[in-house]
Each structure stands twice: as structure tokens, then as C-alpha cells.
Amino acid sequence: MKKGLVMEGGAMRGIFTCGVIDVLLENGIEFDSAVGVSAGATFGINFKSKQIGRPLRYNKIYCNDKRYCSVRSLVKTGDLYNVPFCYGTLPYELDVWDGKTFYDNPMDFFCVATDINTGEAVYHKCDNRDYTKDGIDIRWIRASASMPMFARPVEIDGGLYLDGGMADSIPLRFMENQKCDRILVIETQPADYVKKPQKYMGLVKLKMGKYPEMVKVMRDRHLMYNQEKAYVSHKEHQGEVFVIRPSVAPNINPTEKNPDELQRVYDMGRVEATKSLEKLKQYLAQ
């Protein structure tokens, strides 16, 4: 039996996922393979590095720090989340990410990015042990979470990549292709959530016009997302996957600056994971 973990993104809705994975870590629940998208990648790496509480902690501490996320950074650099601070100073100096534990952990970890020239999802296996500031895997994690319009494309080996959630928001099919027969999906929206079309396609075309395939992906993202939600729900009702999701909408700002709000959504994740814990153990043990 091979066990897989799928972690949806959703900007600061990802703090819900942090609450879930901390409960999993506290209860010794392990997987053979995991995939994270966007915030599901940036926060999800802490599951493999076994750092309980880390993403909640640093987000609460630095959410109001202009070095972390600010309009000033967006105007000056093209990145709302300041790259040198978020992917350098913070994880390597201020709240250190345990790269050694991450790479020593035998669980496979994948992150999803979108190739902006093709509009296709790219699944990168993070197995490069060079976990310095310029490590290739850190760039893939950054690419996975680089929101179009609010971040520059990330160049890796001649390719250009942005947020993986644009092309594959809930990569259950990818995890099934990894031959996992017991899969936990962590969603960050309630079961009845339906994504609506992108409101600002005029601005998207203006800024992203030289990448027509990416424009198409962003135009049609709501269709892809709703299809993936339906697929997860179908598999859940068939008893083939286990899903932990919010029972009500988290209703948190994508760039939340209130530490109490971050704690609230994290606690939502802990509550839902704790409620599901015994059933999840039974499912994984079948």
C-alpha cells in the first residue's frame, strides 16, 4: 500500500492546511508521497521537514513586516512577497527551515508550477540536496507560489514559471499516477464552493499578453478548478480518497495582516483534522 498527500493552495487559506498537517505530525501519520500547490507547497514543505508550527509562527511574526509582503515591494521589484526576504533571510536566518531533515525524509515531495509559455502544469520532485539560498528546489517552491500579476515569472533552466494553482489546483490525478492507493486531500475551501470566472481579464491580457497560453489558463481556471473539486468529491463518495476541508469558508484575506485571523484559520484546520483523525487512521490502515 502506498499513501499520498495532496495539499491545495489558496494564499493565506493555506494556513488551514498548516493546522491540519501539524495534527498529522503530532500523531505520527506519514505518507510515501506528497504534492503541494502554491501555499500548499510553501507551507507543505514543513510537513516533510517535520517542523510543527513553523509556518504559522513566521506568518504571525512577519505578516506586518514590509520586508515580507508589501505594495512597495510589488512596485519596486514586481513581487508582492519580497523574494530576498521570503526565500532567503527568513528561511535561512530568522526562522530556519530544516533542509537536512527535509532531504533525509524518504517521503517524495512534489510541487506544482505552471509553465507560462505552454500553460501546462509542471510537477517537480524536490530531491536536490543543495538546500542553500540558491538551491534549485527553492526556486521551484517559489515558482509554485508566484501569483500571476503579483509576482515575476521564475526562470529555471531556461523556462518561465508561475503559480501551479493556475494549471492544476488540486492535483489528485497526479497523486493517483504516483500509484498511491490511499490518498488524503487537504482542500482549503468548503465542499460546496464554486469558483467564479476571473473578473479582471482585461488587466490579465494587458500584463500577460505576450504569454497567450497563460492568459487562456487564467481565463478558464474556474472551469478547471470546479472540475477538480467535483472529481475529488466523486472519489471521496466512492471511498477512494479521504478529504479534510473547512466546514465553512475561511474568509481570510489572501495577504492577511492580522495575526489573530491567521490563528483563527489555523485553528480551523486543527479542529477539522482532529475530528477526522480516527477515521483517517482507519482509512490509511485499510
CSV table of C-alpha atoms in Angstrom, one decimal:
chain,number,residue,atom,x,y,z
A,1,MET,CA,0.0,0.0,0.0
A,2,LYS,CA,1.3,3.5,-1.0
A,3,LYS,CA,0.0,6.5,0.8
A,4,GLY,CA,-0.2,10.0,-0.7
A,5,LEU,CA,-0.9,13.5,0.5
A,6,VAL,CA,-2.3,16.4,-1.7
A,7,MET,CA,-2.2,20.0,-0.5
A,8,GLU,CA,-4.3,22.6,-2.2
A,9,GLY,CA,-3.1,26.3,-2.3
A,10,GLY,CA,-5.1,29.4,-1.8
A,11,ALA,CA,-2.7,32.1,-0.5
A,12,MET,CA,-3.4,32.6,3.3
A,13,ARG,CA,-6.2,30.0,3.2
A,14,GLY,CA,-3.1,27.7,3.3
A,15,ILE,CA,-2.9,28.4,7.0
A,16,PHE,CA,-5.8,26.0,7.3
A,17,THR,CA,-3.5,23.3,5.8
A,18,CYS,CA,-0.9,24.2,8.4
A,19,GLY,CA,-3.3,23.3,11.2
A,20,VAL,CA,-4.1,20.0,9.5
A,21,ILE,CA,-0.5,18.9,8.9
A,22,ASP,CA,0.5,19.8,12.4
A,23,VAL,CA,-2.1,17.4,13.8
A,24,LEU,CA,-0.8,14.8,11.4
A,25,LEU,CA,2.7,15.3,12.6
A,26,GLU,CA,1.7,15.2,16.2
A,27,ASN,CA,0.0,11.9,15.7
A,28,GLY,CA,2.8,10.3,13.7
A,29,ILE,CA,0.9,10.0,10.4
A,30,GLU,CA,3.2,9.6,7.5
A,31,PHE,CA,2.9,9.3,3.7
A,32,ASP,CA,5.1,7.9,0.9
A,33,SER,CA,4.5,10.8,-1.4
A,34,ALA,CA,3.1,14.4,-1.1
A,35,VAL,CA,2.4,17.2,-3.6
A,36,GLY,CA,1.8,20.8,-2.7
A,37,VAL,CA,0.5,23.6,-4.9
A,38,SER,CA,1.3,27.3,-4.2
A,39,ALA,CA,0.7,27.9,-0.5
A,40,GLY,CA,0.4,24.1,-0.3
A,41,ALA,CA,4.0,23.9,-1.4
A,42,THR,CA,5.5,26.8,0.6
A,43,PHE,CA,3.7,25.7,3.8
A,44,GLY,CA,3.7,21.9,3.0
A,45,ILE,CA,7.4,21.6,2.9
A,46,ASN,CA,7.3,21.9,6.7
A,47,PHE,CA,5.4,18.6,6.8
A,48,LYS,CA,8.4,16.8,5.3
A,49,SER,CA,10.9,18.8,7.4
A,50,LYS,CA,8.7,17.9,10.5
A,51,GLN,CA,8.6,21.5,11.8
A,52,ILE,CA,5.4,21.7,13.7
A,53,GLY,CA,4.0,25.3,14.0
A,54,ARG,CA,6.7,26.9,11.8
A,55,PRO,CA,4.6,28.5,9.0
A,56,LEU,CA,2.0,29.8,11.4
A,57,ARG,CA,4.7,31.2,13.6
A,58,TYR,CA,6.6,33.1,10.9
A,59,ASN,CA,3.5,34.4,9.3
A,60,LYS,CA,2.2,35.8,12.6
A,61,ILE,CA,5.5,37.4,13.3
A,62,TYR,CA,6.2,38.9,9.9
A,63,CYS,CA,2.8,39.5,8.3
A,64,ASN,CA,3.1,43.2,9.0
A,65,ASP,CA,6.8,43.5,8.2
A,66,LYS,CA,7.3,45.4,4.9
A,67,ARG,CA,10.2,43.2,4.1
A,68,TYR,CA,7.9,40.2,3.9
A,69,CYS,CA,4.9,41.4,1.8
A,70,SER,CA,4.1,45.0,0.7
A,71,VAL,CA,2.9,47.1,-2.2
A,72,ARG,CA,6.2,48.8,-2.0
A,73,SER,CA,7.9,45.6,-2.9
A,74,LEU,CA,5.5,45.0,-5.7
A,75,VAL,CA,6.2,48.4,-7.2
A,76,LYS,CA,10.0,48.2,-6.8
A,77,THR,CA,10.6,44.6,-7.7
A,78,GLY,CA,7.5,43.2,-9.3
A,79,ASP,CA,7.0,40.8,-6.4
A,80,LEU,CA,4.4,41.4,-3.7
A,81,TYR,CA,6.2,38.9,-1.5
A,82,ASN,CA,9.8,40.2,-1.4
A,83,VAL,CA,12.0,37.4,-2.8
A,84,PRO,CA,15.3,38.0,-1.0
A,85,PHE,CA,13.5,38.2,2.4
A,86,CYS,CA,10.9,35.4,1.9
A,87,TYR,CA,13.2,32.9,0.2
A,88,GLY,CA,16.5,34.0,1.8
A,89,THR,CA,16.6,35.9,5.0
A,90,LEU,CA,13.5,34.3,6.6
A,91,PRO,CA,14.1,30.6,6.0
A,92,TYR,CA,17.9,30.7,6.4
A,93,GLU,CA,18.4,33.2,9.1
A,94,LEU,CA,15.3,34.2,11.1
A,95,ASP,CA,13.1,31.1,11.3
A,96,VAL,CA,15.3,28.4,9.8
A,97,TRP,CA,13.8,25.7,7.6
A,98,ASP,CA,15.3,22.3,8.4
A,99,GLY,CA,16.6,21.4,4.9
A,100,LYS,CA,18.6,18.4,6.3
A,101,THR,CA,15.5,16.8,7.8
A,102,PHE,CA,13.5,17.6,4.6
A,103,TYR,CA,16.0,15.8,2.4
A,104,ASP,CA,16.7,12.9,4.8
A,105,ASN,CA,13.0,12.2,5.0
A,106,PRO,CA,12.3,9.4,2.4
A,107,MET,CA,8.9,10.8,1.6
A,108,ASP,CA,8.8,12.1,-2.0
A,109,PHE,CA,7.7,15.7,-2.2
A,110,PHE,CA,6.5,17.4,-5.4
A,111,CYS,CA,5.5,20.9,-6.1
A,112,VAL,CA,3.4,22.2,-9.0
A,113,ALA,CA,4.2,25.2,-11.2
A,114,THR,CA,2.7,26.5,-14.4
A,115,ASP,CA,4.8,26.9,-17.5
A,116,ILE,CA,3.7,30.3,-18.7
A,117,ASN,CA,4.8,29.6,-22.3
A,118,THR,CA,2.7,26.4,-22.6
A,119,GLY,CA,0.1,26.9,-19.9
A,120,GLU,CA,0.8,23.3,-18.7
A,121,ALA,CA,1.3,22.2,-15.2
A,122,VAL,CA,4.9,21.0,-14.3
A,123,TYR,CA,5.4,18.7,-11.4
A,124,HIS,CA,8.9,19.0,-9.8
A,125,LYS,CA,10.2,16.4,-7.4
A,126,CYS,CA,12.2,18.2,-4.7
A,127,ASP,CA,15.2,15.9,-4.3
A,128,ASN,CA,18.1,18.3,-4.8
A,129,ARG,CA,20.2,18.2,-1.6
A,130,ASP,CA,21.6,21.7,-2.3
A,131,TYR,CA,19.3,23.5,0.1
A,132,THR,CA,21.2,26.7,0.2
A,133,LYS,CA,19.5,30.0,-0.7
A,134,ASP,CA,20.1,29.4,-4.4
A,135,GLY,CA,19.1,25.7,-4.4
A,136,ILE,CA,17.1,24.6,-7.4
A,137,ASP,CA,14.2,23.3,-5.3
A,138,ILE,CA,13.8,26.6,-3.5
A,139,ARG,CA,13.2,28.2,-6.9
A,140,TRP,CA,10.6,25.6,-7.8
A,141,ILE,CA,8.8,26.2,-4.5
A,142,ARG,CA,8.9,29.9,-5.2
A,143,ALA,CA,7.6,29.4,-8.7
A,144,SER,CA,4.7,27.3,-7.3
A,145,ALA,CA,3.6,30.2,-5.2
A,146,SER,CA,4.2,33.1,-7.5
A,147,MET,CA,0.8,34.6,-8.2
A,148,PRO,CA,0.3,36.0,-11.7
A,149,MET,CA,0.0,39.8,-11.7
A,150,PHE,CA,1.7,40.0,-8.3
A,151,ALA,CA,5.0,38.2,-9.0
A,152,ARG,CA,7.6,38.0,-11.7
A,153,PRO,CA,7.9,34.7,-13.5
A,154,VAL,CA,10.6,32.5,-12.0
A,155,GLU,CA,13.3,31.4,-14.5
A,156,ILE,CA,14.6,27.9,-14.0
A,157,ASP,CA,16.8,26.2,-16.6
A,158,GLY,CA,15.5,28.5,-19.4
A,159,GLY,CA,11.9,28.0,-18.6
A,160,LEU,CA,9.5,30.6,-17.0
A,161,TYR,CA,7.0,29.5,-14.3
A,162,LEU,CA,4.2,30.9,-12.2
A,163,ASP,CA,1.7,29.7,-9.6
A,164,GLY,CA,0.9,26.0,-10.0
A,165,GLY,CA,-2.7,26.6,-9.0
A,166,MET,CA,-3.4,28.2,-12.4
A,167,ALA,CA,-3.0,24.9,-14.2
A,168,ASP,CA,-3.7,22.2,-11.5
A,169,SER,CA,-5.2,23.5,-8.3
A,170,ILE,CA,-5.9,20.1,-6.6
A,171,PRO,CA,-3.5,17.5,-8.2
A,172,LEU,CA,-5.4,14.4,-7.1
A,173,ARG,CA,-4.9,12.7,-10.5
A,174,PHE,CA,-1.2,13.4,-10.3
A,175,MET,CA,-1.0,11.6,-7.0
A,176,GLU,CA,-3.1,8.7,-8.4
A,177,ASN,CA,-0.5,8.5,-11.2
A,178,GLN,CA,2.2,8.0,-8.5
A,179,LYS,CA,0.4,4.7,-7.8
A,180,CYS,CA,-0.9,5.8,-4.4
A,181,ASP,CA,-3.9,3.8,-3.3
A,182,ARG,CA,-4.6,5.7,-0.1
A,183,ILE,CA,-4.7,9.4,-0.6
A,184,LEU,CA,-5.5,12.3,1.8
A,185,VAL,CA,-6.6,15.5,0.0
A,186,ILE,CA,-6.5,18.8,2.0
A,187,GLU,CA,-8.7,21.4,0.5
A,188,THR,CA,-8.9,25.0,1.6
A,189,GLN,CA,-12.5,25.7,0.5
A,190,PRO,CA,-15.7,24.1,1.7
A,191,ALA,CA,-17.3,21.2,-0.2
A,192,ASP,CA,-19.9,23.4,-1.8
A,193,TYR,CA,-17.6,26.2,-3.0
A,194,VAL,CA,-17.8,27.1,-6.7
A,195,LYS,CA,-15.1,29.3,-8.3
A,196,LYS,CA,-16.4,32.1,-10.5
A,197,PRO,CA,-14.7,33.4,-13.7
A,198,GLN,CA,-11.8,35.8,-13.4
A,199,LYS,CA,-13.2,39.3,-13.2
A,200,TYR,CA,-10.1,41.2,-14.4
A,201,MET,CA,-9.3,39.5,-17.7
A,202,GLY,CA,-8.7,42.9,-19.3
A,203,LEU,CA,-5.8,43.6,-16.9
A,204,VAL,CA,-4.6,40.0,-17.3
A,205,LYS,CA,-4.4,40.4,-21.1
A,206,LEU,CA,-2.7,43.7,-20.7
A,207,LYS,CA,0.0,42.4,-18.4
A,208,MET,CA,0.3,38.8,-19.6
A,209,GLY,CA,-0.5,39.3,-23.3
A,210,LYS,CA,2.8,38.0,-24.6
A,211,TYR,CA,2.1,34.7,-22.9
A,212,PRO,CA,-1.2,33.8,-24.7
A,213,GLU,CA,-1.3,30.2,-23.3
A,214,MET,CA,-1.1,31.6,-19.8
A,215,VAL,CA,-3.9,34.1,-20.5
A,216,LYS,CA,-6.1,31.2,-21.6
A,217,VAL,CA,-5.3,29.2,-18.5
A,218,MET,CA,-6.2,32.2,-16.3
A,219,ARG,CA,-9.4,32.8,-18.3
A,220,ASP,CA,-10.5,29.1,-17.9
A,221,ARG,CA,-9.2,28.5,-14.4
A,222,HIS,CA,-12.6,28.4,-12.8
A,223,LEU,CA,-13.7,25.6,-15.1
A,224,MET,CA,-10.6,23.6,-14.3
A,225,TYR,CA,-11.0,24.2,-10.6
A,226,ASN,CA,-14.6,23.3,-10.4
A,227,GLN,CA,-14.0,20.1,-12.4
A,228,GLU,CA,-11.2,19.2,-10.0
A,229,LYS,CA,-13.4,19.9,-7.0
A,230,ALA,CA,-16.1,17.6,-8.5
A,231,TYR,CA,-13.6,14.9,-9.1
A,232,VAL,CA,-12.3,15.0,-5.6
A,233,SER,CA,-15.9,14.8,-4.3
A,234,HIS,CA,-16.7,11.9,-6.5
A,235,LYS,CA,-13.6,10.0,-5.3
A,236,GLU,CA,-14.5,10.8,-1.8
A,237,HIS,CA,-18.0,9.5,-2.1
A,238,GLN,CA,-16.7,6.3,-3.6
A,239,GLY,CA,-14.5,5.9,-0.6
A,240,GLU,CA,-11.3,6.0,-2.7
A,241,VAL,CA,-9.8,9.2,-1.2
A,242,PHE,CA,-10.1,10.9,2.2
A,243,VAL,CA,-10.7,14.7,2.3
A,244,ILE,CA,-10.2,17.2,5.1
A,245,ARG,CA,-11.6,20.6,4.2
A,246,PRO,CA,-13.1,23.6,6.0
A,247,SER,CA,-16.8,23.1,7.0
A,248,VAL,CA,-17.3,26.8,6.3
A,249,ALA,CA,-15.4,29.3,4.2
A,250,PRO,CA,-12.2,30.5,5.9
A,251,ASN,CA,-13.0,34.1,4.6
A,252,ILE,CA,-9.4,35.2,5.1
A,253,ASN,CA,-7.6,37.9,3.1
A,254,PRO,CA,-5.1,36.5,0.6
A,255,THR,CA,-2.4,38.7,2.2
A,256,GLU,CA,-3.8,38.7,5.8
A,257,LYS,CA,-2.0,41.1,8.1
A,258,ASN,CA,-3.9,40.3,11.3
A,259,PRO,CA,-2.2,37.6,13.4
A,260,ASP,CA,-5.4,36.7,15.1
A,261,GLU,CA,-7.0,35.9,11.8
A,262,LEU,CA,-4.1,33.7,10.9
A,263,GLN,CA,-4.5,31.9,14.2
A,264,ARG,CA,-8.3,31.5,13.6
A,265,VAL,CA,-7.9,29.8,10.3
A,266,TYR,CA,-5.0,27.6,11.6
A,267,ASP,CA,-7.3,26.5,14.4
A,268,MET,CA,-10.0,25.7,11.9
A,269,GLY,CA,-7.5,23.3,10.3
A,270,ARG,CA,-6.7,21.7,13.7
A,271,VAL,CA,-10.3,21.2,14.5
A,272,GLU,CA,-11.2,19.6,11.2
A,273,ALA,CA,-8.1,17.3,11.4
A,274,THR,CA,-8.8,16.3,15.0
A,275,LYS,CA,-12.4,15.5,14.2
A,276,SER,CA,-11.3,13.3,11.2
A,277,LEU,CA,-8.3,11.7,12.9
A,278,GLU,CA,-9.7,8.3,13.8
A,279,LYS,CA,-11.5,7.8,10.5
A,280,LEU,CA,-8.3,8.9,8.7
A,281,LYS,CA,-6.3,6.3,10.6
A,282,GLN,CA,-8.8,3.6,9.7
A,283,TYR,CA,-8.8,4.7,6.0
A,284,LEU,CA,-5.0,4.7,5.8
A,285,ALA,CA,-4.8,1.3,7.5
A,286,GLN,CA,-7.3,-0.5,5.2
